[in-house]
XYZ file of C-alpha atoms in Angstrom:
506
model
C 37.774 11.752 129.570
C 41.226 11.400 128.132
C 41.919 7.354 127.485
C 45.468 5.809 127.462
C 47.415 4.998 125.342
C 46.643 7.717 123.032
C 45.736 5.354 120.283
C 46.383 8.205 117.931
C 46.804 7.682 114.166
C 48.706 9.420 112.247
C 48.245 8.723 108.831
C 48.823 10.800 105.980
C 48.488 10.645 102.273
C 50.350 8.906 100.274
C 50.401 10.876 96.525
C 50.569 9.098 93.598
C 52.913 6.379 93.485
C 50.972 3.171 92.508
C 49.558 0.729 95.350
C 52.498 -2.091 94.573
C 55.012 1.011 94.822
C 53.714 2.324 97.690
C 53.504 -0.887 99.517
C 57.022 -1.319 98.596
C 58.853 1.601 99.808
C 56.515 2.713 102.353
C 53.551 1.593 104.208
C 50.182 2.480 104.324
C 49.256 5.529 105.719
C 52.295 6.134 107.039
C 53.183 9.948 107.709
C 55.937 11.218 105.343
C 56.496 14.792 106.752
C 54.995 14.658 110.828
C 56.496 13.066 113.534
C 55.332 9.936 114.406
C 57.401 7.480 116.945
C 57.058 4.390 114.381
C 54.330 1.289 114.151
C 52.828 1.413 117.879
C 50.620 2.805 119.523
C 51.308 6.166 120.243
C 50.181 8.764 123.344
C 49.954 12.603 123.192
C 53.434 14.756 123.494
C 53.878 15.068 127.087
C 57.051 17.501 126.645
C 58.868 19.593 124.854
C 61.801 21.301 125.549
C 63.936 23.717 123.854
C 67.928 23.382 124.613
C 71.343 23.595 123.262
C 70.276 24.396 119.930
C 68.218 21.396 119.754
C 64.295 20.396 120.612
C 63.491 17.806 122.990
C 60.070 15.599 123.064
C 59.051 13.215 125.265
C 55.788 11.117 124.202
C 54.335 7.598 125.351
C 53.999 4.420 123.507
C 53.409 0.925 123.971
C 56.046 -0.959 121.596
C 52.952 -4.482 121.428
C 50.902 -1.832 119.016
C 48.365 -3.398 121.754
C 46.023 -1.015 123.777
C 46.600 -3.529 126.557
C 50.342 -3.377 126.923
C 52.886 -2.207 128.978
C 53.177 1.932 128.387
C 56.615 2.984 127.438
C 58.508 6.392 127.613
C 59.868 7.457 124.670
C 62.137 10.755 123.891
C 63.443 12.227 120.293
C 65.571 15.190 119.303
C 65.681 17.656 116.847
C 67.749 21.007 115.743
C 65.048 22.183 112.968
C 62.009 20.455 114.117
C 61.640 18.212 111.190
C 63.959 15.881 111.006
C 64.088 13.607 114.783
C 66.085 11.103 116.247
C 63.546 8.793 117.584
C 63.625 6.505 120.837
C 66.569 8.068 122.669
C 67.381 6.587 125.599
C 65.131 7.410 128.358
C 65.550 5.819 131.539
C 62.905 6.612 134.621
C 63.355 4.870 137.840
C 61.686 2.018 139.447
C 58.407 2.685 140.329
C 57.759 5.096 137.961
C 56.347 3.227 135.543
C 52.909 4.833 134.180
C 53.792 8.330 135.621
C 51.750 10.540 132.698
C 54.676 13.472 132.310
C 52.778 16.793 131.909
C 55.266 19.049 131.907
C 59.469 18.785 131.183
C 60.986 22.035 132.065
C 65.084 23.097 132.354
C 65.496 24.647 136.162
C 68.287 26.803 134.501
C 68.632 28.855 138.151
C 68.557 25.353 140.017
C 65.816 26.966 141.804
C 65.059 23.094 143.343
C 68.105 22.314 144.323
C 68.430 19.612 142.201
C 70.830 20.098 140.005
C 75.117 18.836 140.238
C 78.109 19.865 139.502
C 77.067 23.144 137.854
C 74.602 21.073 135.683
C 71.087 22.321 135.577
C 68.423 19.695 135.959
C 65.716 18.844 133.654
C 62.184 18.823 135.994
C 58.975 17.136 134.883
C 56.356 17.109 137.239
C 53.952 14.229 136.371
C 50.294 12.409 136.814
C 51.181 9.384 138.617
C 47.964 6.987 138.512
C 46.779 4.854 141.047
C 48.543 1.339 140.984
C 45.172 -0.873 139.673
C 44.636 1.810 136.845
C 47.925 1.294 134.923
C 46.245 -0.608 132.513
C 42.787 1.249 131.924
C 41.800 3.168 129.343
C 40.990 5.945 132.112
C 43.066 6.624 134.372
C 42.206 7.578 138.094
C 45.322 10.567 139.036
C 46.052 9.651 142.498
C 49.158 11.698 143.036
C 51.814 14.246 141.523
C 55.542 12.468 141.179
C 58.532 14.205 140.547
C 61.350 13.065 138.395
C 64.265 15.180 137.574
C 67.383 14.462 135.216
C 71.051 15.807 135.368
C 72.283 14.858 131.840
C 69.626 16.201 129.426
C 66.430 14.277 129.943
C 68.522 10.560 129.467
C 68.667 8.711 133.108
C 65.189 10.074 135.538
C 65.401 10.111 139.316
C 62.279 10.251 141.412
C 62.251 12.831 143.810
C 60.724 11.820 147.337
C 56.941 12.725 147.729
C 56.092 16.385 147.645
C 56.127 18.137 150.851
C 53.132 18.337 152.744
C 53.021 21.490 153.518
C 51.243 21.859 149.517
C 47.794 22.881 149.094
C 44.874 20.443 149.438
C 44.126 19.734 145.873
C 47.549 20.033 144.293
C 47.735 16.180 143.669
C 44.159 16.167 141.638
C 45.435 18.536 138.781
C 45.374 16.726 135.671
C 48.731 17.366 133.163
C 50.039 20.473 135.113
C 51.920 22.820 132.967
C 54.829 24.501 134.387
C 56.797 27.640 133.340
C 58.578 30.257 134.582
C 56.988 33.864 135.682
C 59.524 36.047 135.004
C 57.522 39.191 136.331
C 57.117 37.583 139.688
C 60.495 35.343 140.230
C 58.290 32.166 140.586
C 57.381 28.923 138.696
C 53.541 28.973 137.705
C 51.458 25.526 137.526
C 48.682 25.453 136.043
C 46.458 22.235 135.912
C 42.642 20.708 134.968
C 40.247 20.123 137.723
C 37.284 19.020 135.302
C 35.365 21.731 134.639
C 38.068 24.454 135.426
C 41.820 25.335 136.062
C 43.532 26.333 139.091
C 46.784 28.177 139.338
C 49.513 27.406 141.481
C 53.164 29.332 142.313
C 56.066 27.867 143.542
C 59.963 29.081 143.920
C 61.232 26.089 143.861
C 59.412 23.537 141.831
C 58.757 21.214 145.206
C 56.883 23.706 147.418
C 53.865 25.077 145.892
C 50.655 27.849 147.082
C 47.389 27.949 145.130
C 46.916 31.654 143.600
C 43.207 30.950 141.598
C 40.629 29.203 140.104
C 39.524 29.872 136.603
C 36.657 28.563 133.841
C 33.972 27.244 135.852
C 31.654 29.462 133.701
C 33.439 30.645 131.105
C 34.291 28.938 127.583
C 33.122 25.576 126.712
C 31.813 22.862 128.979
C 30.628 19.738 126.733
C 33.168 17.660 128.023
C 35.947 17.293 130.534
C 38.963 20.343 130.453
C 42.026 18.378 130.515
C 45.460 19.304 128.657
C 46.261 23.148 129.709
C 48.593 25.822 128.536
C 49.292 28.857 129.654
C 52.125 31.373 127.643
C 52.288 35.101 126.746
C 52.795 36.118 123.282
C 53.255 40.100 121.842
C 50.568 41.441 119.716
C 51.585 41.679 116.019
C 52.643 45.304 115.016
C 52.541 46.829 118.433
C 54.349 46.791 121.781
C 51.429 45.335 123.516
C 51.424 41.571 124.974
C 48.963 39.579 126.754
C 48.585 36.228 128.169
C 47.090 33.077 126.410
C 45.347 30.044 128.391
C 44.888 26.695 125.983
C 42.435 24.179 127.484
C 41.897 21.483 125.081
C 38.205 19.692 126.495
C 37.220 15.818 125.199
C 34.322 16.718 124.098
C 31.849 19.896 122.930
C 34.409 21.681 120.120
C 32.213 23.616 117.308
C 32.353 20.409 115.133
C 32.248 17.536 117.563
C 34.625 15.837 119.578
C 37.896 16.737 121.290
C 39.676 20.315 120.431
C 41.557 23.228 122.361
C 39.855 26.501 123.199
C 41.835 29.557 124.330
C 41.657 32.683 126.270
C 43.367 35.978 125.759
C 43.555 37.927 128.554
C 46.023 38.961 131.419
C 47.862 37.135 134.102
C 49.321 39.028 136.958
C 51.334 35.961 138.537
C 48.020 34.990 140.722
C 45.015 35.422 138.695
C 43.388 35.143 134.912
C 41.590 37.993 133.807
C 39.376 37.252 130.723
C 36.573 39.638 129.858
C 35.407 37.601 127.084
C 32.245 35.614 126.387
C 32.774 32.404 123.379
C 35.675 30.556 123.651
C 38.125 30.963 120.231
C 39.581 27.754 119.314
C 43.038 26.666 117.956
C 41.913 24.738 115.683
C 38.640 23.790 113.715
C 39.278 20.884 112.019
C 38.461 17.628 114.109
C 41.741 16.438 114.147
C 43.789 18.678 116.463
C 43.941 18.190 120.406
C 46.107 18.020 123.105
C 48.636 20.074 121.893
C 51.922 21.328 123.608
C 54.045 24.651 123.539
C 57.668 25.761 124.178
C 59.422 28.815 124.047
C 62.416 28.133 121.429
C 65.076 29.979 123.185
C 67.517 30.540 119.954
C 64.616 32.525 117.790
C 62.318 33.691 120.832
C 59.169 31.890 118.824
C 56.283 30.167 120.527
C 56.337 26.843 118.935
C 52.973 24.584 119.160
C 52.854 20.168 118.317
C 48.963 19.128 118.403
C 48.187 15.498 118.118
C 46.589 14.314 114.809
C 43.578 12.893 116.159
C 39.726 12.855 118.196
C 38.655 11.189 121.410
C 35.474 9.975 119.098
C 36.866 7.612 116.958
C 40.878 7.464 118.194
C 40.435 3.687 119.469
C 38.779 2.387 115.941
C 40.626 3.819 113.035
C 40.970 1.813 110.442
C 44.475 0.699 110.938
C 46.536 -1.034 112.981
C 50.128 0.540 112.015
C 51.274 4.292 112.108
C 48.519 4.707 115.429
C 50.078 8.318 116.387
C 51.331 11.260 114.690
C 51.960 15.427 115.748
C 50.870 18.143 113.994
C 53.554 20.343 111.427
C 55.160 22.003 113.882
C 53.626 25.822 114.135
C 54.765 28.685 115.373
C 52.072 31.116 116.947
C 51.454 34.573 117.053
C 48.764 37.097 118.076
C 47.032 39.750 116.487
C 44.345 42.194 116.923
C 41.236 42.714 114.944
C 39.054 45.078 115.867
C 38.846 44.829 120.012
C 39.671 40.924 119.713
C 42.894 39.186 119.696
C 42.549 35.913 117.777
C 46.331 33.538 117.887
C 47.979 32.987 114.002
C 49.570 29.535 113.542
C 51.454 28.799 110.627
C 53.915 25.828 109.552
C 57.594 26.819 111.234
C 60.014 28.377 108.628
C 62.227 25.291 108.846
C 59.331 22.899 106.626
C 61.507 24.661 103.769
C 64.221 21.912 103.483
C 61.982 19.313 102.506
C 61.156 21.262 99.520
C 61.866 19.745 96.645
C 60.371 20.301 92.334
C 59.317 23.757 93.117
C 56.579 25.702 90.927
C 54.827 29.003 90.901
C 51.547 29.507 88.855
C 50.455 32.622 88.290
C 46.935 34.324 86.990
C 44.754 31.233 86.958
C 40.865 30.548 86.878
C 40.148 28.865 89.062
C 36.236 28.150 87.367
C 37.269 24.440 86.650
C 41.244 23.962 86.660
C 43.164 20.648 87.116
C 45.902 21.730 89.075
C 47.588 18.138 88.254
C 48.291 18.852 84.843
C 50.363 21.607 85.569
C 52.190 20.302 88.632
C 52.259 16.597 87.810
C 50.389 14.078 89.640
C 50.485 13.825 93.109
C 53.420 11.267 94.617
C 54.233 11.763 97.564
C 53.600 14.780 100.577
C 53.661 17.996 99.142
C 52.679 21.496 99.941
C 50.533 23.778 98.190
C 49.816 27.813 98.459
C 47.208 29.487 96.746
C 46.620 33.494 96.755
C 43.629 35.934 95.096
C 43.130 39.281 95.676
C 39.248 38.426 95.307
C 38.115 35.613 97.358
C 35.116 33.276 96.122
C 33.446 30.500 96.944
C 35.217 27.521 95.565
C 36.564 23.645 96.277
C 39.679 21.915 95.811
C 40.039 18.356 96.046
C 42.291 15.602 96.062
C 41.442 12.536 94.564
C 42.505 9.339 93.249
C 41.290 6.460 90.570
C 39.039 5.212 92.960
C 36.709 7.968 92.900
C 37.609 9.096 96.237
C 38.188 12.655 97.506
C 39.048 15.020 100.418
C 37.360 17.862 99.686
C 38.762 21.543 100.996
C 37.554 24.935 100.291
C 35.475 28.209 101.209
C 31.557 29.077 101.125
C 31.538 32.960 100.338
C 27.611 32.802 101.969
C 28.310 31.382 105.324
C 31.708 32.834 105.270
C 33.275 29.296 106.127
C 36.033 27.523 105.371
C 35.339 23.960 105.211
C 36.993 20.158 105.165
C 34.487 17.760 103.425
C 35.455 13.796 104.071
C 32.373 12.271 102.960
C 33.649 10.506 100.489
C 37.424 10.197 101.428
C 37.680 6.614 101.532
C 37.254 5.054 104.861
C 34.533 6.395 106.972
C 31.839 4.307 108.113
C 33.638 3.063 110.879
C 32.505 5.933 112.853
C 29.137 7.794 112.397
C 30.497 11.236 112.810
C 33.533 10.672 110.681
C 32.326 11.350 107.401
C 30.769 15.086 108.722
C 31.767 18.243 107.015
C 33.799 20.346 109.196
C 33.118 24.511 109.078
C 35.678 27.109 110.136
C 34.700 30.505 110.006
C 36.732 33.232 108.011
C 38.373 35.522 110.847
C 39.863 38.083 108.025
C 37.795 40.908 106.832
C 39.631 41.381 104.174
C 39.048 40.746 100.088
C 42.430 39.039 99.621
C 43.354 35.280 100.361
C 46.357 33.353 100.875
C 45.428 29.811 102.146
C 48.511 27.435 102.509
C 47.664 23.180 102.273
C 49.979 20.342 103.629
C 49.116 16.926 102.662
C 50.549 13.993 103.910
C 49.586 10.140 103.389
C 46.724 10.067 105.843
C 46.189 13.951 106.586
C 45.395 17.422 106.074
C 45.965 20.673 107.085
C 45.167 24.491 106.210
C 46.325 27.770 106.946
C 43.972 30.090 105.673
C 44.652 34.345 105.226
C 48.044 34.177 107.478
C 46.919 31.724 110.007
C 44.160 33.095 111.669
C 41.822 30.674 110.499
C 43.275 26.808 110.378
C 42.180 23.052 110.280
C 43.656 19.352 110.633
C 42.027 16.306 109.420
C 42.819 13.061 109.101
C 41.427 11.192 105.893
C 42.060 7.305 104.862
C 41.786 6.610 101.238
C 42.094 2.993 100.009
C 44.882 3.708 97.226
C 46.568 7.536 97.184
C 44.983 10.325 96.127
C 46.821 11.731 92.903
C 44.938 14.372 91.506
C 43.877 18.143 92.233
C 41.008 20.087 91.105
C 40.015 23.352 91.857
C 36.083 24.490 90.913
C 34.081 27.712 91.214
C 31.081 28.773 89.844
C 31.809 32.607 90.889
C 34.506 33.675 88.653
C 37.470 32.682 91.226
C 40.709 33.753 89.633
C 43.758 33.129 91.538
C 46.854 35.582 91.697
C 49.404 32.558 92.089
C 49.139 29.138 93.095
C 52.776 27.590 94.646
C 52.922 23.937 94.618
C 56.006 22.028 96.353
C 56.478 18.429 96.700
C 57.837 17.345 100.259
C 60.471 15.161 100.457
C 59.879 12.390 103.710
C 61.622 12.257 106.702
C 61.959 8.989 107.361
C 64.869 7.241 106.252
């Protein structure tokens, strides 16, 4: 069951500047490169909006750093998705305090009725909890709220109750997703009822009629569905284009803990049809969850922010600072293989202007190569692409003068890639922490391109394109500073591109 605040932690790693240097210029696993609202607590993204040229998020926090404080709403800004202007202004009425947005859309047609003076309003119907739960760790949803804004998400107004002429049931969806239907002139909610998702269509954001039900036995059930999306995307190469449901579950993902399955199917405006049988999943590492998606109006791209973190050990990381961090931002695609369409994520195009000390390395072995002593040691986040035109089983890690490591790489056998944290740093404070996490190869195909970004506290891997990828979150005592690839198969590698990343905090 999803707890609040989010006590997500976003930490990243912090390359090779010493410990005194580090502690001097920036903190402890603080991210460099991912957004992260600062040192509190942090909740999932509840919103994202595309607008004007620029991105909007909205996101939770509670400024004490103290699970037991008062929960805040927080906005930020961006035009490339990289660089944000944290803690705008946000201003929700009184009374909406603890309202858990879902969903933030732009009524562009002022389909509600809501809008003034030509101005379109901003619509975000929320969770609102039961008064006594506001300061649980679970919260009980008693009702939906409305809020709207007429001057780009700044100053909220709560709109009065929902009619209720609604369906019986409307108020017990958890998150609700809106978007617009395009093919049927309508809004489309979709929201979590547990162990399923129903669908809901309105015309005007405040009056809404129940369409379906789907999931009750289909995909996977270890723990509670919460967070839903629901977008269509065109097929790669083809004029085709289907519809993709993300349900992101607490519980029950291939490697333990909280994750986000998907289905690829079609949606006709009232139903999902889905004629598959295991659920595909976003992403495989254990740190991934929650995410959200917007359509970015200037470049027509499906852009994707996860949260960097897992319902198993998100209340007892080993920090106190930097609790809360989003994924690289990614934009998604889909492609067929075979009968089976499988989503491609990869970093969005804009990570490019935090390059910085560019290399390219080409015709390597990779049998036992320091990759340091070519690029330098590690200082800092940096980005790293390797390609072969003959995959093989090999490792590369990252490491430091400490003897620890975070371990990535591929098992040619089990046809896995892989994120080993055993011996990372610090991991006993949760049992399951220190597991190796497996990913299975979705390419056919000899070739590899696998692309790594390292922060501080985290990784994450884009392997052949983006069809297979993986987040983790790692916490070394002192930065890791060194890289090392090994393989005992003859691995030779076409070209290895290494990039350090400058930060993107000030």
């Amino acid at each position: 069951m999803k707890q609040y605040p989010i006590i997500f932690l976003l930490l990243i790693l912090s390359f090779g500047c010493s410990q005194k240097k580090l502690s001097a210029t920036l903190e402890k696993y603080q991210p460099l490169v991912h957004f992260s609202p600062g040192k509190v607590w942090n909740s999932d993204v509840m919103g994202l909006v595309s607008e004007d040229g620029r991105f909007h998020l909205f996101y939770q926090v509670i400024p004490e750093n103290s699970k037991s404080g008062k929960l805040e709403w927080k906005r930020a800004s961006s035009e490339n998705l990289i660089d944000w202007n944290r803690n705008e202004s946000l201003n929700l009425p009184e009374g909406a305090e603890g309202i858990l947005f879902s969903s933030v859309v732009v009524d562009a047609q002022n389909t509600s009725g809501l809008g003034k003076d030509g101005k379109a309003p901003w619509v975000a119907l929320a969770s609102e909890p039961a008064k006594d739960e506001l300061q649980k760790n679970v919260v009980d949803f008693g009702s939906l709220a409305l809020v709207y804004s007429i001057d780009g998400g700044q100053n909220w107004t709560k709109s009065p109750s929902l009619p209720n002429s609604n369906p019986s049931g409307l108020e017990k969806c958890r998150f609700p997703r809106i978007s617009w239907n395009d093919e049927i002139k309508k809004w489309i909610l979709v929201g979590s009822k547990g162990d399923h998702v129903a669908f809901y269509s309105s015309p005007d954001l405040l009056s809404w009629t129940f369409e379906s039900d789907f999931g009750t036995t289909r995909g996977a059930h270890g723990g509670v569905w919460e967070s839903v999306d629901l977008f269509k995307l065109e097929v790669k190469g083809s004029d085709e284009t289907q519809w993709v449901l993300a349900v992101s579950i607490d519980n029950g993902t291939l490697n333990g803990g909280s994750g986000t399955q998907y289905f690829v199917g079609n949606f006709d405006g009232h139903q999902f049809e889905y004629t598959g049988e295991k659920p595909k999943w976003f992403d495989y590492g254990k740190d991934n969850y929650a995410g959200i998606t917007c359509q970015d109006i200037k470049y027509g791209r499906r852009i994707f922010l996860g949260w960097m973190n897992n319902w198993q050990y998100a209340n007892i990381v080993p920090t106190e600072k930097w609790r809360g961090a989003a994924t690289i931002a990614r934009e998604l695609s889909l492609v067929k293989t075979g009968e089976k369409y499988f989503l491609r994520s990869l970093p969005v195009k804009e990570l490019d202007v935090l390059n910085e000390e560019a290399s390219i390395f080409e015709n390597l072995d990779g049998t036992d190569l320091l990759l340091s002593e070519k690029t330098g040691k590690l200082n800092g986040a940096a980005r790293l692409v390797l390609r072969s035109d003959s995959l093989k089983s090999f490792t590369l890690s990252f490491s430091n003068t400490e003897g620890e490591e975070i371990v990535i790489g591929y098992d040619a056998a089990t046809r896995n890639y892989f994120i080993d944290r055993t011996r990372s740093g610090k991991v006993s404070f949760e049992k399951g922490f220190a597991k190796k996490q497996l990913a299975p190869r979705i390419s056919s195909g000899q070739a590899m391109d696998l692309t790594v970004i390292l922060d501080q506290a985290s990784i994450e891997l884009f392997a052949d394109g983006g069809l297979t990828t993986m987040t983790s979150l790692f916490f070394p005592n002192i930065p890791v500073t060194e890289m090392h690839i090994r393989s005992n198969e003859g691995f030779m590698l076409k070209s290895v591109e290494y990039s350090r990343l400058k930060k993107i905090w000030n």
